[in-house]
CSV table of C-alpha atoms and ligand atoms in Angstrom, one decimal:
chain,number,residue,atom,x,y,z
A,1,MET,CA,81.2,-19.1,152.8
A,2,ILE,CA,80.8,-17.5,156.2
A,3,ASP,CA,79.9,-13.9,155.4
A,4,LEU,CA,80.9,-11.4,158.0
A,5,ARG,CA,81.3,-8.5,155.6
A,6,SER,CA,78.2,-6.7,156.7
A,7,ASP,CA,74.7,-7.2,158.2
A,8,THR,CA,73.4,-6.0,154.8
A,9,VAL,CA,74.0,-9.6,153.4
A,10,THR,CA,71.2,-11.3,155.3
A,11,LYS,CA,68.6,-13.1,153.2
A,12,PRO,CA,64.9,-12.8,153.8
A,13,THR,CA,63.6,-15.4,156.3
A,14,PRO,CA,60.9,-17.9,155.2
A,15,ALA,CA,58.4,-15.8,157.2
A,16,MET,CA,59.5,-12.7,155.3
A,17,ARG,CA,59.2,-14.5,151.9
A,18,ARG,CA,55.7,-15.7,152.8
A,19,ALA,CA,54.6,-12.2,153.8
A,20,MET,CA,56.1,-10.7,150.7
A,21,ALA,CA,54.2,-13.2,148.5
A,22,GLU,CA,50.9,-12.5,150.2
A,23,ALA,CA,51.3,-8.7,150.7
A,24,GLU,CA,48.4,-6.5,150.0
A,25,VAL,CA,49.7,-3.8,147.7
A,26,GLY,CA,48.6,-0.6,145.9
A,27,ASP,CA,50.3,2.4,144.3
A,28,ASP,CA,52.4,4.1,147.0
A,29,VAL,CA,52.8,7.3,145.0
A,30,TYR,CA,49.1,7.7,145.4
A,31,ARG,CA,49.6,6.6,149.1
A,32,GLU,CA,47.4,3.5,148.3
A,33,ASP,CA,49.7,0.8,149.4
A,34,PRO,CA,48.2,-0.5,152.6
A,35,THR,CA,51.3,-2.5,153.6
A,36,VAL,CA,53.6,0.5,153.2
A,37,ASN,CA,51.1,2.7,155.1
A,38,ARG,CA,51.1,0.2,157.9
A,39,LEU,CA,54.9,0.0,158.0
A,40,GLU,CA,55.2,3.8,158.1
A,41,LYS,CA,52.5,4.1,160.9
A,42,ARG,CA,54.2,1.4,163.0
A,43,SER,CA,57.6,2.9,162.5
A,44,ALA,CA,56.4,6.3,163.7
A,45,GLU,CA,54.7,4.7,166.7
A,46,ILE,CA,57.7,2.6,167.7
A,47,LEU,CA,60.1,5.6,167.3
A,48,GLY,CA,57.7,8.0,169.0
A,49,LYS,CA,57.6,10.5,166.1
A,50,GLU,CA,54.6,12.0,164.3
A,51,ALA,CA,55.3,10.3,161.0
A,52,ALA,CA,57.7,8.1,159.0
A,53,LEU,CA,58.4,7.5,155.4
A,54,PHE,CA,59.6,4.4,153.6
A,55,MET,CA,62.8,4.8,151.7
A,56,PRO,CA,64.6,2.4,149.4
A,57,THR,CA,67.9,2.9,151.2
A,58,GLY,CA,69.6,4.4,154.2
A,59,THR,CA,71.6,6.7,151.9
A,60,MET,CA,68.3,8.2,150.6
A,61,GLY,CA,67.1,8.6,154.1
A,62,ASN,CA,70.2,10.5,155.1
A,63,THR,CA,70.2,12.6,151.9
A,64,ILE,CA,66.6,13.7,152.6
A,65,GLY,CA,67.4,14.2,156.3
A,66,VAL,CA,70.1,16.7,155.4
A,67,LYS,CA,67.9,18.4,152.7
A,68,LEU,CA,65.1,18.9,155.2
A,69,HIS,CA,67.2,21.0,157.6
A,70,THR,CA,69.6,22.9,155.4
A,71,GLU,CA,70.0,25.5,152.7
A,72,HIS,CA,72.6,25.5,149.9
A,73,GLY,CA,75.9,26.9,151.1
A,74,GLN,CA,75.7,25.7,154.7
A,75,GLU,CA,77.8,23.3,156.6
A,76,VAL,CA,76.8,20.0,158.1
A,77,ILE,CA,78.8,18.9,161.2
A,78,CYS,CA,79.6,15.2,161.5
A,79,GLU,CA,82.2,12.9,162.9
A,80,SER,CA,85.3,12.3,160.7
A,81,ARG,CA,84.5,8.7,159.9
A,82,GLY,CA,80.8,9.3,159.4
A,83,HIS,CA,79.0,7.3,156.8
A,84,LEU,CA,77.3,10.4,155.6
A,85,LEU,CA,80.7,11.8,154.4
A,86,ASN,CA,82.6,8.8,153.5
A,87,TYR,CA,80.2,6.3,152.0
A,88,GLU,CA,77.4,8.3,150.5
A,89,LEU,CA,79.0,9.7,147.3
A,90,SER,CA,78.9,13.2,148.6
A,91,MET,CA,75.1,13.4,148.5
A,92,VAL,CA,75.4,16.2,151.1
A,93,ALA,CA,77.1,18.4,148.3
A,94,TRP,CA,75.3,16.9,145.3
A,95,PHE,CA,71.7,17.2,146.5
A,96,SER,CA,71.8,19.7,149.4
A,97,GLY,CA,74.6,21.9,148.2
A,98,CYS,CA,76.3,21.8,151.6
A,99,VAL,CA,79.8,21.1,152.8
A,100,VAL,CA,80.8,18.9,155.7
A,101,ARG,CA,82.8,20.0,158.7
A,102,THR,CA,84.2,17.0,160.4
A,103,ILE,CA,85.2,16.5,164.0
A,104,PRO,CA,87.6,13.6,164.8
A,105,SER,CA,86.9,11.4,167.8
A,106,GLU,CA,88.3,8.2,169.1
A,107,ASP,CA,85.0,6.4,169.6
A,108,GLY,CA,82.8,8.0,167.0
A,109,ILE,CA,80.8,9.8,169.6
A,110,LEU,CA,80.6,13.6,169.4
A,111,ARG,CA,80.2,15.6,172.6
A,112,TRP,CA,78.5,19.0,172.7
A,113,ASP,CA,81.6,20.9,173.7
A,114,GLN,CA,83.4,19.6,170.6
A,115,ILE,CA,80.5,20.6,168.4
A,116,ARG,CA,80.1,24.0,170.0
A,117,ARG,CA,83.7,24.9,169.1
A,118,GLU,CA,83.0,24.1,165.4
A,119,TYR,CA,79.7,25.9,165.2
A,120,ARG,CA,79.7,28.8,162.8
A,121,PRO,CA,77.1,31.5,162.9
A,122,LEU,CA,76.2,33.6,159.8
A,123,GLY,CA,79.3,35.7,158.9
A,124,PRO,CA,81.0,37.4,156.0
A,125,HIS,CA,83.4,34.6,155.1
A,126,TRP,CA,82.4,31.2,156.1
A,127,ALA,CA,79.6,28.7,155.5
A,128,PRO,CA,77.2,28.8,158.5
A,129,THR,CA,76.4,25.6,160.3
A,130,GLY,CA,73.0,24.3,159.1
A,131,LEU,CA,72.8,20.9,160.8
A,132,ILE,CA,74.4,18.5,163.3
A,133,GLU,CA,74.5,14.9,162.1
A,134,ILE,CA,75.2,12.0,164.6
A,135,GLU,CA,75.6,8.3,163.7
A,136,ASN,CA,74.2,5.8,166.2
A,137,THR,CA,75.6,3.2,166.3
A,138,HIS,CA,78.8,4.5,164.7
A,139,ASN,CA,79.8,2.1,162.0
A,140,MET,CA,83.4,2.8,161.3
A,141,ALA,CA,84.2,3.4,165.0
A,142,GLY,CA,83.2,-0.2,165.6
A,143,GLY,CA,79.4,-0.1,166.3
A,144,THR,CA,79.7,2.3,169.2
A,145,VAL,CA,76.7,3.6,171.0
A,146,TYR,CA,75.8,7.2,172.0
A,147,PRO,CA,75.1,7.4,175.7
A,148,LEU,CA,71.6,8.9,176.2
A,149,ASP,CA,72.9,11.9,178.1
A,150,VAL,CA,75.3,12.8,175.3
A,151,ILE,CA,72.4,12.7,172.7
A,152,SER,CA,70.4,14.9,175.1
A,153,GLU,CA,73.2,17.4,175.5
A,154,VAL,CA,73.9,17.6,171.8
A,155,CYS,CA,70.2,18.1,171.0
A,156,ASP,CA,69.7,20.7,173.7
A,157,GLY,CA,72.8,22.6,172.6
A,158,ALA,CA,71.9,22.4,168.9
A,159,HIS,CA,68.3,23.5,169.6
A,160,SER,CA,69.5,26.4,171.7
A,161,LEU,CA,71.4,27.7,168.6
A,162,GLY,CA,68.4,27.1,166.4
A,163,LEU,CA,70.0,24.0,164.8
A,164,ALA,CA,68.4,20.7,164.0
A,165,VAL,CA,70.0,17.2,164.7
A,166,HIS,CA,69.6,14.4,162.3
A,167,MET,CA,70.5,10.9,163.5
A,168,ASP,CA,71.8,8.3,161.1
A,169,GLY,CA,70.3,5.5,163.0
A,170,ALA,CA,71.0,2.8,160.4
A,171,ARG,CA,71.6,0.5,163.4
A,172,VAL,CA,69.7,2.5,166.1
A,173,PHE,CA,67.9,-0.7,167.2
A,174,ASN,CA,71.3,-2.1,168.1
A,175,ALA,CA,72.0,1.0,170.1
A,176,ALA,CA,68.6,0.5,172.0
A,177,GLU,CA,69.4,-3.1,172.6
A,178,TYR,CA,72.8,-2.2,174.0
A,179,LEU,CA,71.4,0.5,176.3
A,180,GLY,CA,68.5,-1.7,177.3
A,181,VAL,CA,65.9,1.0,176.6
A,182,PRO,CA,63.1,1.3,174.0
A,183,VAL,CA,64.3,2.8,170.8
A,184,ARG,CA,62.0,5.8,171.2
A,185,GLU,CA,64.1,6.9,174.2
A,186,VAL,CA,67.2,6.9,172.0
A,187,VAL,CA,65.6,9.1,169.3
A,188,ALA,CA,63.4,11.2,171.5
A,189,LYS,CA,65.3,14.5,171.1
A,190,VAL,CA,66.6,14.3,167.6
A,191,ASP,CA,64.6,16.1,164.9
A,192,THR,CA,64.8,13.4,162.3
A,193,VAL,CA,66.2,9.9,162.3
A,194,THR,CA,66.9,7.4,159.5
A,195,PHE,CA,66.9,3.7,160.4
A,196,CYS,CA,67.5,0.7,158.2
A,197,LEU,CA,65.4,-2.5,157.9
A,198,SER,CA,68.0,-4.0,155.6
A,199,LYS,CA,70.9,-4.2,158.1
A,200,ALA,CA,70.8,-5.9,161.5
A,201,LEU,CA,67.0,-6.2,161.3
A,202,GLY,CA,67.4,-8.6,158.4
A,203,ALA,CA,64.9,-7.3,155.8
A,204,PRO,CA,66.0,-7.6,152.1
A,205,ALA,CA,65.6,-3.9,151.4
A,206,GLY,CA,64.3,-0.6,152.9
A,207,SER,CA,64.9,2.1,155.4
A,208,LEU,CA,62.7,4.7,157.0
A,209,ILE,CA,63.1,8.4,157.9
A,210,ALA,CA,61.0,9.7,160.8
A,211,GLY,CA,60.2,13.1,162.2
A,212,SER,CA,57.3,15.6,162.2
A,213,GLU,CA,54.3,15.3,159.8
A,214,LYS,CA,55.3,18.5,158.1
A,215,GLN,CA,58.9,17.3,157.5
A,216,MET,CA,57.7,13.9,156.2
A,217,ASP,CA,55.3,15.7,153.7
A,218,ARG,CA,58.4,17.5,152.3
A,219,ALA,CA,60.5,14.3,152.5
A,220,ARG,CA,57.9,12.6,150.3
A,221,LEU,CA,58.5,15.2,147.5
A,222,TYR,CA,62.3,14.9,147.9
A,223,ARG,CA,62.0,11.1,147.7
A,224,LYS,CA,60.0,11.4,144.4
A,225,ARG,CA,62.6,13.8,143.0
A,226,LEU,CA,65.3,11.3,143.8
A,227,GLY,CA,63.4,8.6,142.0
A,228,GLY,CA,62.3,6.8,145.1
A,229,GLY,CA,58.5,6.7,144.4
A,230,MET,CA,58.4,2.9,144.4
A,231,ARG,CA,54.7,2.1,143.5
A,232,GLN,CA,53.7,-1.4,144.8
A,233,ALA,CA,56.4,-1.3,147.5
A,234,GLY,CA,54.2,-3.3,149.8
A,235,VAL,CA,56.1,-6.5,148.8
A,236,LEU,CA,59.2,-4.9,150.5
A,237,ALA,CA,57.3,-3.3,153.3
A,238,ALA,CA,55.8,-6.7,154.2
A,239,ALA,CA,59.2,-8.1,154.9
A,240,GLY,CA,60.1,-4.8,156.7
A,241,LEU,CA,57.2,-5.2,159.1
A,242,ILE,CA,58.5,-8.5,160.2
A,243,ALA,CA,62.0,-7.1,160.6
A,244,LEU,CA,60.6,-4.2,162.6
A,245,GLU,CA,58.2,-6.2,164.9
A,246,GLU,CA,60.2,-9.5,165.4
A,247,HIS,CA,63.8,-8.8,164.9
A,248,PRO,CA,64.9,-6.2,167.4
A,249,ARG,CA,64.6,-8.9,170.1
A,250,LEU,CA,67.1,-11.1,168.2
A,251,LEU,CA,69.9,-8.5,168.2
A,252,ALA,CA,71.3,-9.5,171.6
A,253,VAL,CA,72.6,-12.7,170.0
A,254,ASP,CA,74.5,-10.8,167.3
A,255,HIS,CA,76.1,-8.6,170.0
A,256,GLU,CA,77.1,-11.7,172.0
A,257,ASN,CA,78.6,-13.2,168.9
A,258,ALA,CA,80.6,-10.0,168.0
A,259,ARG,CA,82.0,-9.9,171.6
A,260,PHE,CA,82.8,-13.6,171.4
A,261,LEU,CA,84.7,-13.1,168.2
A,262,ALA,CA,86.5,-10.0,169.5
A,263,CYS,CA,87.6,-11.7,172.7
A,264,ALA,CA,89.0,-14.7,170.8
A,265,LEU,CA,90.7,-12.5,168.1
A,266,ALA,CA,92.4,-10.5,170.9
A,267,LYS,CA,94.2,-13.7,171.9
A,268,ILE,CA,95.5,-14.4,168.4
A,269,PRO,CA,99.2,-13.3,168.0
A,270,GLY,CA,99.5,-10.4,165.5
A,271,ILE,CA,95.9,-9.3,165.8
A,272,SER,CA,95.0,-6.4,168.1
A,273,ILE,CA,91.6,-5.4,169.3
A,274,ASP,CA,90.2,-4.1,172.6
A,275,ALA,CA,87.3,-6.5,173.0
A,276,SER,CA,85.9,-4.5,175.9
A,277,LYS,CA,85.0,-1.7,173.4
A,278,VAL,CA,82.8,-4.0,171.3
A,279,GLN,CA,79.3,-2.9,172.2
A,280,THR,CA,77.1,-4.1,169.3
A,281,ASN,CA,77.4,-6.2,166.2
A,282,ILE,CA,80.5,-4.7,164.7
A,283,ALA,CA,84.2,-5.4,165.6
A,284,ILE,CA,87.2,-3.7,163.9
A,285,PHE,CA,90.6,-5.2,164.4
A,286,ASP,CA,94.2,-4.4,163.4
A,287,VAL,CA,96.1,-7.0,161.5
A,288,GLU,CA,99.4,-5.3,161.1
A,289,GLY,CA,101.2,-7.6,163.5
A,290,THR,CA,100.3,-10.6,161.3
A,291,GLY,CA,102.4,-9.4,158.4
A,292,PHE,CA,99.4,-9.0,156.2
A,293,THR,CA,97.9,-5.8,154.9
A,294,ALA,CA,94.2,-5.6,155.7
A,295,ALA,CA,93.4,-6.3,152.0
A,296,GLY,CA,95.8,-9.2,151.9
A,297,PHE,CA,94.3,-10.6,155.1
A,298,SER,CA,90.8,-10.3,153.6
A,299,VAL,CA,91.8,-12.1,150.3
A,300,SER,CA,93.6,-14.9,152.1
A,301,LEU,CA,90.7,-15.4,154.5
A,302,LYS,CA,88.3,-15.6,151.6
A,303,GLU,CA,90.3,-18.6,150.2
A,304,ARG,CA,89.5,-20.3,153.5
A,305,GLY,CA,85.8,-19.6,153.2
A,306,VAL,CA,85.4,-16.6,155.4
A,307,LEU,CA,84.5,-13.1,154.2
A,308,MET,CA,85.5,-9.9,156.1
A,309,ASN,CA,86.2,-6.5,154.6
A,310,ALA,CA,89.3,-4.4,154.9
A,311,ILE,CA,88.4,-0.9,155.8
A,312,ASN,CA,91.9,0.7,155.5
A,313,ASP,CA,95.5,-0.5,155.2
A,314,ARG,CA,95.6,-2.1,158.7
A,315,GLN,CA,92.1,-2.7,159.8
A,316,VAL,CA,89.5,-5.3,159.1
A,317,ARG,CA,85.8,-5.1,160.0
A,318,LEU,CA,83.5,-8.0,160.9
A,319,VAL,CA,79.8,-7.6,161.3
A,320,THR,CA,77.6,-10.3,163.0
A,321,HIS,CA,74.0,-10.9,161.9
A,322,TYR,CA,71.0,-13.1,161.7
A,323,ASP,CA,72.5,-15.5,159.1
A,324,VAL,CA,75.7,-16.2,161.2
A,325,ASN,CA,75.3,-18.4,164.2
A,326,ARG,CA,77.8,-19.2,167.0
A,327,GLU,CA,79.1,-22.4,165.2
A,328,SER,CA,79.9,-20.3,162.1
A,329,CYS,CA,81.7,-17.8,164.3
A,330,GLU,CA,83.8,-20.6,165.8
A,331,ARG,CA,84.6,-21.9,162.3
A,332,ALA,CA,85.5,-18.3,161.2
A,333,LEU,CA,87.9,-18.1,164.1
A,334,GLU,CA,89.6,-21.4,163.3
A,335,MET,CA,90.2,-20.0,159.8
A,336,VAL,CA,91.7,-16.8,161.1
A,337,ARG,CA,94.0,-18.8,163.5
A,338,ASP,CA,95.0,-21.1,160.6
A,339,LEU,CA,95.8,-18.1,158.4
A,340,THR,CA,97.8,-16.2,161.0
A,341,THR,CA,99.8,-19.2,162.2
A,342,SER,CA,100.7,-20.2,158.6
A,343,ALA,CA,101.8,-16.6,157.9
A,344,MET,CA,103.9,-16.4,161.0
A,345,ARG,CA,105.5,-19.8,160.2
A,346,ARG,CA,106.5,-18.4,156.8
A,347,GLY,CA,108.0,-15.5,158.6
B,401,TLP,N1,76.6,0.7,155.5
B,401,TLP,C1,77.2,-0.3,154.7
B,401,TLP,C2,78.3,0.2,153.8
B,401,TLP,O1,77.8,1.3,153.1
B,401,TLP,C3,79.5,0.7,154.6
B,401,TLP,C4,77.8,-1.4,155.7
B,401,TLP,O2,78.1,-2.5,155.1
B,401,TLP,O3,77.9,-1.2,156.9
B,401,TLP,N2,74.4,4.7,157.5
B,401,TLP,C5,75.2,3.8,158.0
B,401,TLP,C6,75.7,4.0,159.4
B,401,TLP,C7,75.5,2.6,157.3
B,401,TLP,O4,76.3,1.7,157.9
B,401,TLP,C8,75.0,2.5,156.0
B,401,TLP,C9,75.4,1.3,155.2
B,401,TLP,C10,74.1,3.5,155.5
B,401,TLP,C11,73.9,4.6,156.3
B,401,TLP,C12,73.6,3.4,154.1
B,401,TLP,O5,72.6,2.5,154.0
B,401,TLP,P1,72.2,1.9,152.5
B,401,TLP,O6,73.3,1.0,152.1
B,401,TLP,O7,70.9,1.3,152.7
B,401,TLP,O8,72.2,3.1,151.6
């Protein structure tokens, strides 16, 4: 099987497995796991934040990010297709007691003037805005990257109104690679950021949230409340350290593979995608012209040994990653061509 469903599917590398077997561990709830401590320290250094905290998942990182900045009864502004709203089981409501105000956009990127129009101060009828959340890269908009000046403008605007900005940076290292800048520049102005080791960076599990020391002290309590005190988590952090230190430099290959796939898909009759918009490791394409629904396309492609997920009735998402090389991408394309030509022949 060629698995292009997500970059979450990567298996730990031999180096990660060795590091996991040999990891020095302790009880992380007592802060005694040296490997977790090292991962948190290095994450904070690399992101240019005071402190960072190891999380089992990106969902928990975002949940805690929202909790840190809001009170019950407030609104969190995010983009309409944001992961926070659509794929996190309404944790914003469940844990933080907030509602989400969405702003639609074509490319997943929110500009300050759009946010400013939706901002609500304290008033007699409505939920006041408590937080701005931005997703970088934006998953369901096709891995799009926030330009640095847009992040800067959003953060300056939010801060001028006394609001914080949380970045869902599940794939923020992909954004940094695309922009050609160190990741600390991408997150410099946001108040907190979550990033995932378990996605494009290839670790088997784990994410981090980063921000100020004070915020991370509170985040530690919320993590425990949510059942995320993981004890000898150094076995996971050991793989995470390799992902953090070694894998960012490999991301360019995934980006080239995604662009390669997008350019070739654009030439297949019935498929539509603007390959020039593929910036990182995610490509989303429309299959309506092939006669398939997106779900039908996905099922038929699986019969040919290629996995891609339907994300709505018409669109299919592919994600390139460490475990899929160029040769596998070429084979995946052959299978897509085979599928669409046989469907067209049948009429
Ligand atoms: N994304 C997954 C699915 O949940 C859709 C994927 O396959 O892409 N933020 C963003 C932007 C994400 O893409 C994801 C996972 C998360 C947060 C949540 O991370 P986990 O799965 O670790 O809770």
